[in-house]
Amino acid sequence: MRTWFEPEEAEEFEAAKDLLIRRCVAWAEDHGHPVDGLLLSAAVDARHESRDGRLAYWDGACIRFFLLRYVPYKVTAPREKLDLAPEVLLTYLRYLDVTGLRDPRGVTVGEAEEIIAGTRAEYAAALDDPTLRGMATFWAYTAIDQGFDLTVPGAFERFKRELDAGRVPYDEQVLDKIMQNRLVYGGIEEERAFPQPPVTLPPAAELTEAARRSRTVQRFITLADWLGKDGRALTDAGNLRVADALEVSALLGTGEEQLRVRSAADLPQLNLLLAWAKKLRLTRTSKGRLLRVAKAAPLLRDPETLWRRAFEVLPELGRVVTVPVATWRPEPILAEVFDEILPDVLNSMYGMDEMPVIRLEETVWLACQEYFVLDQEKRLLDFWRREVARDLGRMFEILSDLGAVELSRGPADPLYASDLDHDDQPLPPDAVERLRTALAEPDLPLVRLTPLGMRGVRDRLLADGRDAPLVGELATAPPAELLGVLAQHYPPEDAVAELHGWLAQPGQDIETLVQAVRECPFRTRVGAMLRVLADALPRRRLLQDLRHDPVLGPAVWTQLIDAGEMQPGALSDRENLLLGAENFLSVLELAGPEELVEQLRRMGGGDAYEFMEAILASGHPDVVGMRELREQVAEPLRRIGRHPLRLVPTRPPGARGRRKKRKR
């Protein structure tokens, strides 16, 4: 049972969604919890369509988005049914919890209950506001209000004909507001983001000390001290006086105090620090003076928080990061898209070792050409490309002073040249040739994120709703949830590290993990969890020890047979039936009951219903799955009647956007 799918895995996702809804509805009815298939489907869709796509991950932002944005925008249903959405969502979260599907990095059921309770008034108001609907929902409700029963085939087409003929009244003001909202804010659709690799960070105390040592943080503190209580006078143009500018430059160590300038505006490093400090609300201007903000004193005494805030606002400072050093330089390209380029570059570096700067220069230059329509004359293109590379280099120097990146020199890892000849290479031929030549050099500028920078990028990724695993964050997670996350979101090496960290905690041992696998109600997830354990622990010992386990035996045999470590002939007749049940249950989860029925009907030799009766009598421990096999597979086969099968194998088939360009 997977709870994460690529957007293009439509069939696999739909099968998993049907399974989740089917099982959740049955569980809710058995336990007396409110449930509705349409609202469950909306909850699953909302997470699948999100930035990270994790069906079982829910935090406060996810809960509020679903209730206050997604349901009003996308779900068409009678009001009495929509009023149940908070309770149905809570039922779904409870089901994820009791089955071990919940992503432990989200909120607990208790926390979710409090969040949902806190949104009830807002949710009712959102349902009352028709301008929060999407276009499709608006027209669907209009059709219903005009007496069209959209559950009847062809009803919407008849409604559309009546609408086109001008015979359907509708609220034009509401429609105009919906269209205006979409133009200004866009819809609620989110583009799926690339999964990020797990990273390892040093202890919190080391990160705090690194923030304290940051050259930029120290400069902010020095600047505030230099301003004092009375501040410093500004010229009519709003700049520091030259003498003051040179004085503070010497104190800050920018290296600009020896420059002979006519205006403080000609000191780019000082101007950046002043603009940065103003953005952080460390300073302000009033009555011709640059003043220290008194309320910023706590921030200046907390270097770590100051560092985080400085890192957060840096993307907003493109105009001063890329400010021309000479007046003849035109407005830098990078200045206009800095707020998007900087996060993209940092994301590219996330989880990577030293990267050659030239590789980033080429990808940034390619991105800039997507944003702007540039003169294609080669001399001008080369000029713009060099200017972008120069500003990118300045950006890295600023990040280095902040302590977010580390700059060095040396040979590039062969990895960065290995894809230059691939057919799907996005870079143009001239860029590929430049890279091929440059990457062969033995002494290249290299860059990588520091641990402090890694944490800063991770914080931003999480705030953006993305999955950014951290090795060690699952150290106290419930065992079933731990194994589920490792199986889906961690490469084998990182899964091993995370698992051993979990086992190092008091009271957490292998038997606890094995028991969690035994209790898992999904056979495909049982197999995935066993693979995680087998990869992290001595494989032969673990699987061989579990070979005769009354609950896990069939899943273990499947893995041993697939690995060639066990022959099917070594199983008894009863064990073969158990193995057959294991495989059919897996197909039932992966493809659904209708597909399994069709597979059985297509098979040759024997009687499908009688074979299923033997499978159902095998004693397989999956009570819920075996009940579904009887009700949704065996019973349809019985009704269909006998169908000759030619062969009954032990393993049945199937077990297996950006801104518009602007002219320059």
XYZ file of C-alpha atoms in Angstrom:
664
model
C 0.000 0.000 0.000
C 1.797 3.072 -1.250
C 0.854 6.548 -0.121
C 2.907 8.511 -2.682
C 2.700 8.434 -6.475
C 4.251 10.376 -9.314
C 1.679 12.553 -11.143
C 1.942 10.321 -14.225
C 1.136 7.176 -12.202
C -2.582 7.788 -12.697
C -3.757 4.163 -12.759
C -1.651 3.175 -9.766
C -2.901 6.162 -7.796
C -6.549 5.495 -8.616
C -6.207 1.863 -7.510
C -4.610 2.951 -4.222
C -7.284 5.618 -3.688
C -10.068 3.103 -4.252
C -8.431 0.743 -1.756
C -7.997 3.482 0.852
C -11.585 4.658 0.531
C -12.986 1.124 0.502
C -11.079 0.093 3.608
C -11.650 3.398 5.436
C -15.406 3.322 4.818
C -15.654 -0.258 6.110
C -13.534 0.561 9.177
C -15.522 3.729 9.935
C -18.843 1.929 9.682
C -17.562 -0.840 11.963
C -16.436 1.711 14.566
C -19.281 4.214 14.281
C -17.304 7.110 12.816
C -18.876 9.559 10.304
C -17.752 8.777 6.772
C -18.539 9.696 3.165
C -16.849 8.319 0.052
C -16.981 11.592 -1.904
C -15.332 13.588 0.868
C -12.724 10.873 1.454
C -11.942 10.940 -2.244
C -11.527 14.727 -2.088
C -9.126 14.425 0.875
C -6.969 11.881 -0.964
C -7.027 13.954 -4.172
C -6.108 17.129 -2.300
C -2.898 15.579 -0.994
C -2.036 13.848 -4.280
C -2.384 17.155 -6.134
C -0.210 19.012 -3.605
C 3.426 20.104 -3.863
C 4.713 16.979 -2.121
C 1.990 14.464 -3.020
C 2.105 12.577 0.303
C -1.352 11.106 0.866
C -0.698 10.272 4.518
C 1.041 13.530 5.518
C -1.217 16.106 7.156
C -0.129 19.159 9.110
C -2.036 22.269 10.143
C -1.519 23.953 6.766
C -2.767 20.866 4.890
C -5.877 20.602 7.069
C -6.746 24.277 6.699
C -6.110 24.217 2.939
C -8.397 21.212 2.468
C -11.285 22.622 4.500
C -11.029 26.305 3.638
C -9.831 26.187 0.025
C -10.091 22.761 -1.560
C -13.615 21.704 -0.546
C -15.279 25.065 -1.376
C -13.339 25.279 -4.657
C -13.694 21.749 -5.982
C -16.391 19.699 -4.261
C -20.001 19.840 -5.441
C -22.455 18.227 -3.016
C -25.538 19.061 -0.940
C -24.770 21.396 1.944
C -25.664 18.793 4.567
C -22.988 16.527 3.113
C -20.355 19.284 2.897
C -21.028 20.140 6.539
C -19.635 16.687 7.396
C -16.211 17.353 5.848
C -14.406 18.215 9.133
C -15.680 15.027 10.809
C -14.953 12.887 7.739
C -11.428 14.278 7.516
C -10.883 13.388 11.158
C -12.173 9.874 10.461
C -9.650 9.556 7.625
C -6.803 10.747 9.842
C -7.832 8.278 12.533
C -7.827 5.481 9.987
C -4.327 6.430 8.810
C -3.227 6.337 12.429
C -4.686 2.951 13.418
C -3.388 1.271 10.246
C 0.154 2.675 10.578
C -0.149 4.630 7.319
C 0.191 8.065 8.928
C 3.316 10.026 8.083
C 4.804 10.711 11.541
C 6.243 14.018 10.400
C 2.724 15.461 10.333
C 0.388 16.207 13.214
C -0.957 13.581 15.588
C -4.667 12.735 15.652
C -5.053 14.746 18.847
C -3.387 17.781 17.288
C -5.480 17.380 14.151
C -8.660 17.288 16.227
C -7.777 20.648 17.801
C -6.905 22.199 14.429
C -10.129 20.966 12.841
C -12.175 22.250 15.780
C -10.528 25.640 15.375
C -11.534 25.891 11.703
C -15.243 25.075 12.018
C -16.487 28.664 11.984
C -14.163 29.581 9.098
C -15.228 26.463 7.212
C -18.912 27.341 7.485
C -18.131 30.869 6.258
C -16.126 29.469 3.328
C -19.059 27.287 2.266
C -21.341 30.324 2.466
C -19.095 32.343 0.117
C -19.836 31.398 -3.529
C -16.881 33.472 -4.761
C -14.516 30.833 -3.312
C -15.772 28.255 -5.804
C -13.863 27.208 -8.880
C -15.332 27.716 -12.344
C -16.439 24.086 -12.677
C -18.031 24.136 -9.222
C -19.830 27.420 -9.962
C -21.457 26.015 -13.097
C -22.278 22.711 -11.398
C -24.122 24.503 -8.596
C -25.848 26.735 -11.143
C -27.079 23.636 -12.962
C -28.337 22.082 -9.731
C -30.089 25.305 -8.735
C -31.893 25.254 -12.094
C -33.180 21.741 -11.482
C -30.685 19.700 -13.485
C -29.858 16.352 -11.857
C -26.183 15.965 -12.715
C -26.220 12.302 -11.656
C -28.336 11.553 -14.754
C -26.254 10.819 -17.892
C -26.362 13.701 -20.360
C -27.799 16.185 -17.840
C -24.778 18.499 -17.892
C -24.741 18.523 -21.699
C -28.409 19.578 -21.685
C -27.605 22.265 -19.146
C -24.776 23.552 -21.340
C -27.080 23.776 -24.364
C -29.592 25.751 -22.331
C -26.815 27.993 -21.022
C -25.439 28.637 -24.517
C -28.954 29.507 -25.669
C -29.185 32.136 -22.909
C -32.037 30.417 -21.093
C -30.171 29.831 -17.792
C -29.962 32.703 -15.278
C -26.809 32.933 -13.162
C -25.124 35.392 -10.798
C -22.840 37.436 -13.035
C -21.258 39.321 -10.125
C -20.205 36.075 -8.453
C -18.828 34.751 -11.740
C -16.862 37.979 -12.299
C -15.386 37.730 -8.798
C -14.407 34.076 -9.346
C -12.686 34.987 -12.617
C -10.965 37.954 -10.971
C -9.710 35.742 -8.119
C -8.327 33.267 -10.606
C -6.526 35.962 -12.592
C -5.043 37.583 -9.483
C -4.343 34.579 -7.263
C -4.508 31.638 -9.668
C -6.372 28.447 -8.895
C -5.627 26.052 -6.085
C -3.596 23.703 -8.264
C -0.001 23.138 -7.155
C 2.879 21.992 -9.320
C 4.457 18.815 -7.974
C 7.968 19.473 -6.695
C 10.926 17.138 -7.083
C 11.498 14.968 -3.993
C 14.544 16.060 -2.006
C 17.167 13.623 -0.702
C 17.501 13.077 3.049
C 20.234 15.226 4.589
C 22.245 15.052 7.791
C 22.788 18.110 9.993
C 25.138 18.598 12.951
C 23.801 19.125 16.491
C 21.801 22.290 17.144
C 24.562 23.774 19.317
C 27.015 23.660 16.400
C 24.545 25.428 14.119
C 23.958 28.108 16.742
C 27.699 28.700 17.038
C 28.059 28.829 13.238
C 25.346 31.515 13.081
C 27.133 33.518 15.774
C 30.372 33.385 13.734
C 28.677 34.522 10.523
C 30.505 37.554 9.153
C 27.249 39.110 7.988
C 25.539 38.607 11.362
C 28.501 40.236 13.104
C 28.314 43.141 10.668
C 24.639 43.711 11.443
C 25.435 43.884 15.147
C 28.376 46.235 14.509
C 26.230 48.471 12.292
C 23.555 48.761 14.967
C 26.159 49.609 17.605
C 27.716 52.221 15.318
C 24.368 53.945 14.785
C 23.875 54.267 18.542
C 20.869 55.920 20.092
C 20.976 59.050 17.944
C 21.694 57.489 14.549
C 23.613 59.171 11.706
C 22.759 62.031 9.402
C 21.785 61.373 5.778
C 22.346 63.511 2.725
C 19.492 65.023 0.740
C 19.710 61.961 -1.548
C 19.110 59.680 1.438
C 22.663 58.304 1.660
C 25.164 58.337 4.492
C 27.733 61.106 4.296
C 30.906 59.901 2.604
C 33.016 60.269 5.747
C 30.530 58.246 7.782
C 30.235 55.656 5.028
C 34.009 55.132 4.915
C 34.188 55.026 8.701
C 31.538 52.313 9.045
C 32.986 50.399 6.086
C 36.263 50.114 8.009
C 34.395 48.908 11.105
C 32.434 46.365 9.063
C 35.495 45.077 7.230
C 33.998 45.386 3.757
C 37.319 46.520 2.246
C 35.702 49.615 0.756
C 37.117 52.177 3.196
C 40.100 52.930 0.903
C 37.942 53.705 -2.137
C 37.785 57.289 -3.384
C 34.110 57.933 -4.015
C 31.864 60.947 -4.357
C 28.844 59.303 -2.758
C 28.163 56.504 -0.313
C 25.954 55.035 -3.082
C 29.213 54.018 -4.831
C 29.999 51.472 -2.084
C 28.056 48.346 -3.149
C 28.867 46.147 -0.142
C 27.871 48.836 2.316
C 24.695 49.570 0.350
C 23.777 45.891 0.426
C 24.244 45.710 4.204
C 22.208 48.894 4.716
C 19.386 47.639 2.490
C 19.518 44.236 4.184
C 19.378 45.780 7.661
C 16.407 47.906 6.636
C 14.608 44.828 5.253
C 15.223 43.091 8.581
C 13.828 46.144 10.399
C 17.096 46.641 12.241
C 17.266 50.214 10.967
C 14.891 52.912 9.761
C 15.090 56.448 8.417
C 13.389 59.427 10.030
C 13.834 63.190 9.654
C 16.995 62.860 7.610
C 18.730 60.362 9.894
C 19.476 56.620 9.783
C 18.332 55.191 13.108
C 18.539 51.899 14.935
C 15.132 50.268 15.570
C 14.738 49.884 19.318
C 12.419 46.886 19.004
C 15.155 45.011 17.086
C 17.308 44.680 20.221
C 16.098 41.115 21.018
C 16.855 40.028 17.452
C 20.376 41.461 17.648
C 20.945 39.463 20.847
C 19.866 36.255 19.100
C 22.398 35.555 16.299
C 20.703 32.333 15.202
C 17.299 33.934 14.665
C 18.974 36.924 13.030
C 20.757 34.555 10.636
C 17.516 32.771 9.745
C 15.740 36.046 9.030
C 18.656 37.363 6.965
C 18.626 34.172 4.889
C 14.854 34.366 4.415
C 14.800 37.925 3.073
C 17.900 37.722 0.847
C 15.872 36.753 -2.275
C 14.101 40.126 -1.992
C 17.368 42.061 -2.393
C 18.173 41.323 -6.030
C 18.459 44.992 -6.983
C 21.286 45.600 -4.500
C 22.963 42.204 -4.871
C 23.359 42.798 -8.617
C 23.777 46.570 -8.540
C 26.051 47.777 -11.360
C 29.532 48.694 -10.185
C 29.919 51.142 -13.068
C 27.264 53.486 -14.411
C 27.672 52.206 -17.977
C 26.340 48.768 -17.069
C 22.668 48.298 -17.973
C 20.079 47.002 -15.507
C 21.241 43.465 -14.636
C 19.052 40.627 -15.902
C 19.460 38.712 -12.652
C 18.051 41.627 -10.649
C 14.586 41.185 -12.134
C 14.308 37.441 -11.412
C 16.583 37.151 -8.380
C 13.701 36.181 -6.081
C 13.130 33.043 -8.187
C 16.676 32.290 -9.336
C 18.280 32.299 -5.866
C 15.908 29.670 -4.387
C 16.269 27.542 -7.538
C 20.068 27.627 -7.306
C 20.042 26.741 -3.615
C 17.595 23.895 -4.283
C 19.976 22.564 -6.940
C 22.790 22.524 -4.385
C 20.698 20.932 -1.635
C 22.024 17.552 -0.566
C 24.941 17.760 -3.010
C 28.677 17.852 -2.439
C 30.858 20.513 -4.063
C 29.391 21.717 -7.355
C 31.349 23.463 -10.116
C 30.141 27.052 -10.341
C 30.316 26.897 -14.152
C 27.581 24.271 -14.159
C 25.289 26.545 -12.176
C 26.197 29.506 -14.405
C 24.967 27.651 -17.492
C 21.686 26.525 -15.926
C 21.008 30.035 -14.581
C 21.760 31.539 -17.994
C 19.345 29.057 -19.584
C 16.665 30.030 -17.040
C 17.212 33.741 -17.735
C 16.555 33.134 -21.428
C 13.213 31.575 -20.473
C 12.249 34.732 -18.599
C 13.295 37.294 -21.211
C 13.289 37.788 -24.970
C 16.916 38.707 -25.701
C 18.587 40.002 -28.826
C 19.983 36.890 -30.509
C 23.090 38.647 -31.867
C 25.971 36.501 -30.575
C 28.075 39.376 -29.246
C 25.194 40.717 -27.151
C 24.220 37.246 -25.926
C 27.799 36.617 -24.812
C 27.779 39.956 -23.007
C 24.564 39.159 -21.133
C 25.808 35.678 -20.279
C 29.037 37.048 -18.782
C 27.071 39.621 -16.786
C 24.771 36.920 -15.385
C 27.830 34.840 -14.427
C 29.397 37.886 -12.738
C 26.266 38.607 -10.706
C 25.942 34.938 -9.799
C 29.507 35.036 -8.501
C 28.674 38.084 -6.401
C 25.658 36.238 -5.039
C 27.875 33.352 -3.916
C 30.295 35.773 -2.236
C 27.396 37.298 -0.286
C 26.165 33.837 0.704
C 29.697 32.945 1.766
C 29.899 35.999 4.037
C 26.551 34.986 5.498
C 27.908 31.499 6.160
C 25.412 29.742 3.878
C 27.900 28.434 1.298
C 31.537 27.437 1.212
C 33.672 28.458 -1.766
C 36.738 26.496 -2.849
C 38.723 25.488 -5.917
C 39.622 22.143 -7.398
C 38.642 19.560 -10.026
C 34.973 18.904 -10.722
C 33.419 15.577 -9.837
C 32.995 13.516 -13.056
C 29.281 13.380 -12.228
C 28.843 16.915 -13.588
C 30.125 15.983 -17.033
C 28.530 12.527 -17.228
C 25.198 13.719 -18.649
C 26.505 16.099 -21.316
C 25.993 13.561 -24.115
C 22.525 12.435 -23.029
C 19.745 12.825 -25.583
C 17.503 14.568 -23.044
C 20.170 17.141 -22.153
C 18.270 20.476 -21.796
C 21.332 22.668 -22.408
C 21.963 23.955 -25.962
C 25.004 22.684 -27.915
C 27.133 25.787 -27.269
C 26.584 25.468 -23.494
C 27.456 21.765 -23.625
C 30.710 22.551 -25.397
C 31.600 25.277 -22.914
C 30.929 22.895 -20.051
C 32.859 20.041 -21.619
C 35.915 22.281 -21.940
C 35.587 23.972 -18.558
C 34.912 20.820 -16.540
C 38.129 19.275 -17.783
C 40.150 21.983 -16.014
C 41.903 20.879 -12.797
C 41.281 24.083 -10.823
C 37.676 25.254 -10.963
C 35.625 27.449 -8.616
C 33.471 25.099 -6.518
C 30.589 25.787 -4.147
C 28.539 23.825 -1.650
C 26.048 24.558 1.087
C 27.339 24.713 4.639
C 25.303 22.893 7.312
C 23.827 26.267 8.234
C 22.892 26.869 4.603
C 21.506 23.350 4.322
C 19.228 23.968 7.285
C 18.145 27.313 5.862
C 17.198 25.752 2.523
C 15.418 22.895 4.290
C 13.375 25.331 6.385
C 12.277 27.109 3.219
C 11.419 23.831 1.468
C 9.261 22.770 4.402
C 7.540 26.164 4.482
C 6.805 25.677 0.780
C 5.034 22.388 1.524
C 7.808 20.163 0.194
C 9.175 16.922 1.576
C 12.727 17.416 2.875
C 13.712 14.390 4.995
C 16.262 14.819 7.762
C 18.221 11.817 8.978
C 17.377 11.417 12.659
C 13.952 13.076 12.615
C 12.228 9.672 12.840
C 14.194 8.498 15.880
C 11.080 8.251 18.052
C 8.461 7.584 15.353
C 6.019 4.697 15.824
C 7.583 1.581 14.241
C 4.996 1.040 11.482
C 5.116 4.699 10.463
C 8.917 4.662 10.524
C 9.124 1.682 8.163
C 6.464 3.140 5.875
C 8.346 6.415 5.425
C 11.678 4.635 4.911
C 10.160 2.333 2.300
C 8.806 5.206 0.211
C 10.989 8.253 0.776
C 14.500 7.138 1.754
C 17.277 5.683 -0.449
C 18.667 2.417 0.992
C 21.788 3.969 2.559
C 19.822 6.699 4.328
C 17.153 4.206 5.389
C 19.860 2.101 7.044
C 21.204 5.148 8.918
C 17.725 6.191 10.045
C 16.819 2.657 11.113
C 19.983 2.197 13.162
C 19.362 5.579 14.800
C 15.870 4.416 15.725
C 17.213 1.151 17.168
C 19.687 3.116 19.291
C 16.820 4.672 21.275
C 15.933 3.013 24.631
C 13.142 0.444 24.409
C 13.193 0.252 20.598
C 14.317 -3.065 19.108
C 14.017 -5.304 16.066
C 11.180 -7.369 17.501
C 9.104 -4.187 17.881
C 9.649 -3.463 14.185
C 8.799 -7.038 13.174
C 5.598 -6.899 15.239
C 4.633 -3.673 13.435
C 5.024 -5.523 10.123
C 2.843 -8.357 11.442
C 0.101 -5.884 12.348
C 0.121 -4.090 8.991
C -3.234 -4.678 7.215
C -1.863 -4.217 3.677
C 0.101 -7.028 2.025
C 1.995 -4.815 -0.421
C 3.088 -2.605 2.479
C 4.117 -5.678 4.474
C 6.441 -6.605 1.611
C 7.903 -3.091 1.420
C 8.479 -2.961 5.184
C 10.166 -6.374 5.147
C 12.485 -5.188 2.365
C 13.554 -2.209 4.472
C 14.397 -4.495 7.394
C 16.116 -7.056 5.187
C 18.293 -4.374 3.547
C 19.287 -2.858 6.894
C 19.887 -6.071 8.814
C 21.642 -9.330 7.920
C 19.231 -10.416 5.171
C 19.521 -14.173 5.349
C 19.228 -14.288 9.133
C 16.149 -12.066 9.291
C 14.176 -13.673 6.477
C 15.176 -17.212 7.402
C 14.175 -16.546 11.015
C 10.758 -15.366 9.817
C 10.257 -18.147 7.289
C 7.915 -20.064 9.593
C 6.229 -17.007 11.109
C 2.460 -17.711 11.083
C 1.643 -14.153 9.956
C 4.635 -13.115 7.842
C 5.527 -16.490 6.351
C 3.803 -16.006 2.943
C 5.356 -12.534 2.487
C 8.794 -13.879 3.451
C 8.501 -16.799 1.009
C 7.642 -14.322 -1.764
C 10.829 -12.339 -1.114
C 13.034 -15.407 -0.810
C 11.649 -16.863 -4.055
C 12.101 -13.539 -5.874
C 15.709 -13.388 -4.626
C 16.392 -16.957 -5.787
C 17.085 -18.038 -2.204
C 14.144 -20.437 -2.076
C 12.501 -22.755 -4.589
C 8.679 -22.907 -4.887
C 8.939 -26.697 -4.821
C 10.134 -26.516 -1.234
C 6.635 -25.472 -0.114
C 3.918 -27.865 0.984
C 0.482 -27.890 -0.665
C -0.952 -25.747 2.131
C 1.984 -23.333 1.911
C 1.427 -23.033 -1.838
C -2.181 -22.045 -1.152
C -0.991 -19.482 1.389
C 1.501 -18.130 -1.163
C -1.274 -17.963 -3.748
C -3.437 -16.061 -1.290
C -0.566 -13.646 -0.581
C -0.136 -12.952 -4.281
C -3.850 -12.549 -5.003
C -4.195 -10.199 -2.052
C -1.338 -8.121 -3.465
C -3.034 -7.951 -6.869
C -6.291 -6.996 -5.150
C -4.515 -4.045 -3.482
C -2.557 -2.983 -6.547
C -5.199 -3.323 -9.258
C -8.568 -3.631 -7.523
C -11.180 -6.426 -7.421
C -12.503 -5.957 -10.972
C -9.034 -6.382 -12.488
C -8.362 -9.465 -10.369
C -11.654 -11.023 -11.486
C -10.737 -10.350 -15.112
C -7.271 -11.858 -14.645
C -8.774 -15.002 -13.165
C -11.316 -15.256 -15.983
C -8.560 -14.971 -18.591
C -6.478 -17.727 -17.043
C -6.780 -21.255 -18.495
C -7.424 -24.803 -17.160
C -9.556 -25.494 -14.083
C -12.346 -23.691 -12.328
C -11.764 -20.124 -11.127
C -14.401 -20.152 -8.413
C -13.290 -23.487 -6.969
C -9.700 -22.298 -6.964
C -10.717 -19.146 -5.116
C -12.604 -21.293 -2.609
C -9.382 -23.195 -1.943
C -7.493 -19.913 -1.527
C -10.135 -18.643 0.893
C -9.795 -21.824 2.937
C -6.000 -21.500 3.134
C -6.077 -19.783 6.520
C -4.185 -16.680 5.391
C -3.986 -14.284 8.380
C -5.137 -11.143 6.489
C -8.733 -11.111 7.746
C -9.774 -7.887 6.011
C -8.166 -8.811 2.714
C -9.602 -12.331 2.728
C -13.073 -10.903 3.367
C -12.637 -8.630 0.353
C -11.471 -11.591 -1.736
C -14.629 -13.472 -0.823
C -17.073 -10.611 -1.288
C -15.535 -8.799 -4.266
C -13.738 -11.543 -6.187
C -15.101 -14.990 -5.310
C -18.754 -13.953 -5.320
C -18.575 -12.271 -8.761
C -16.800 -15.386 -10.072
C -19.544 -17.579 -8.642
C -22.197 -15.478 -10.331
C -20.349 -15.547 -13.635
C -20.237 -19.338 -13.490
C -17.585 -21.837 -14.328
C -14.868 -20.769 -16.745
C -12.165 -23.250 -17.850
C -8.647 -22.325 -16.806
C -5.603 -23.698 -18.600
C -3.117 -22.929 -15.849
C -3.086 -21.729 -12.252
C 0.396 -20.369 -11.407
C 1.503 -19.667 -7.856
C 2.209 -16.042 -8.862
C -0.618 -14.672 -11.015
C -0.030 -12.010 -13.676
C -0.022 -8.500 -12.395
C 1.521 -9.220 -9.023
C 3.690 -6.980 -10.053
C 5.207 26.619 -15.094
C 7.057 30.146 -15.046
C 6.509 33.821 -15.731
C 5.897 35.069 -19.239
C 8.967 36.250 -21.115
C 9.665 39.944 -21.050
C 11.514 41.870 -23.738
C 14.927 43.265 -23.053
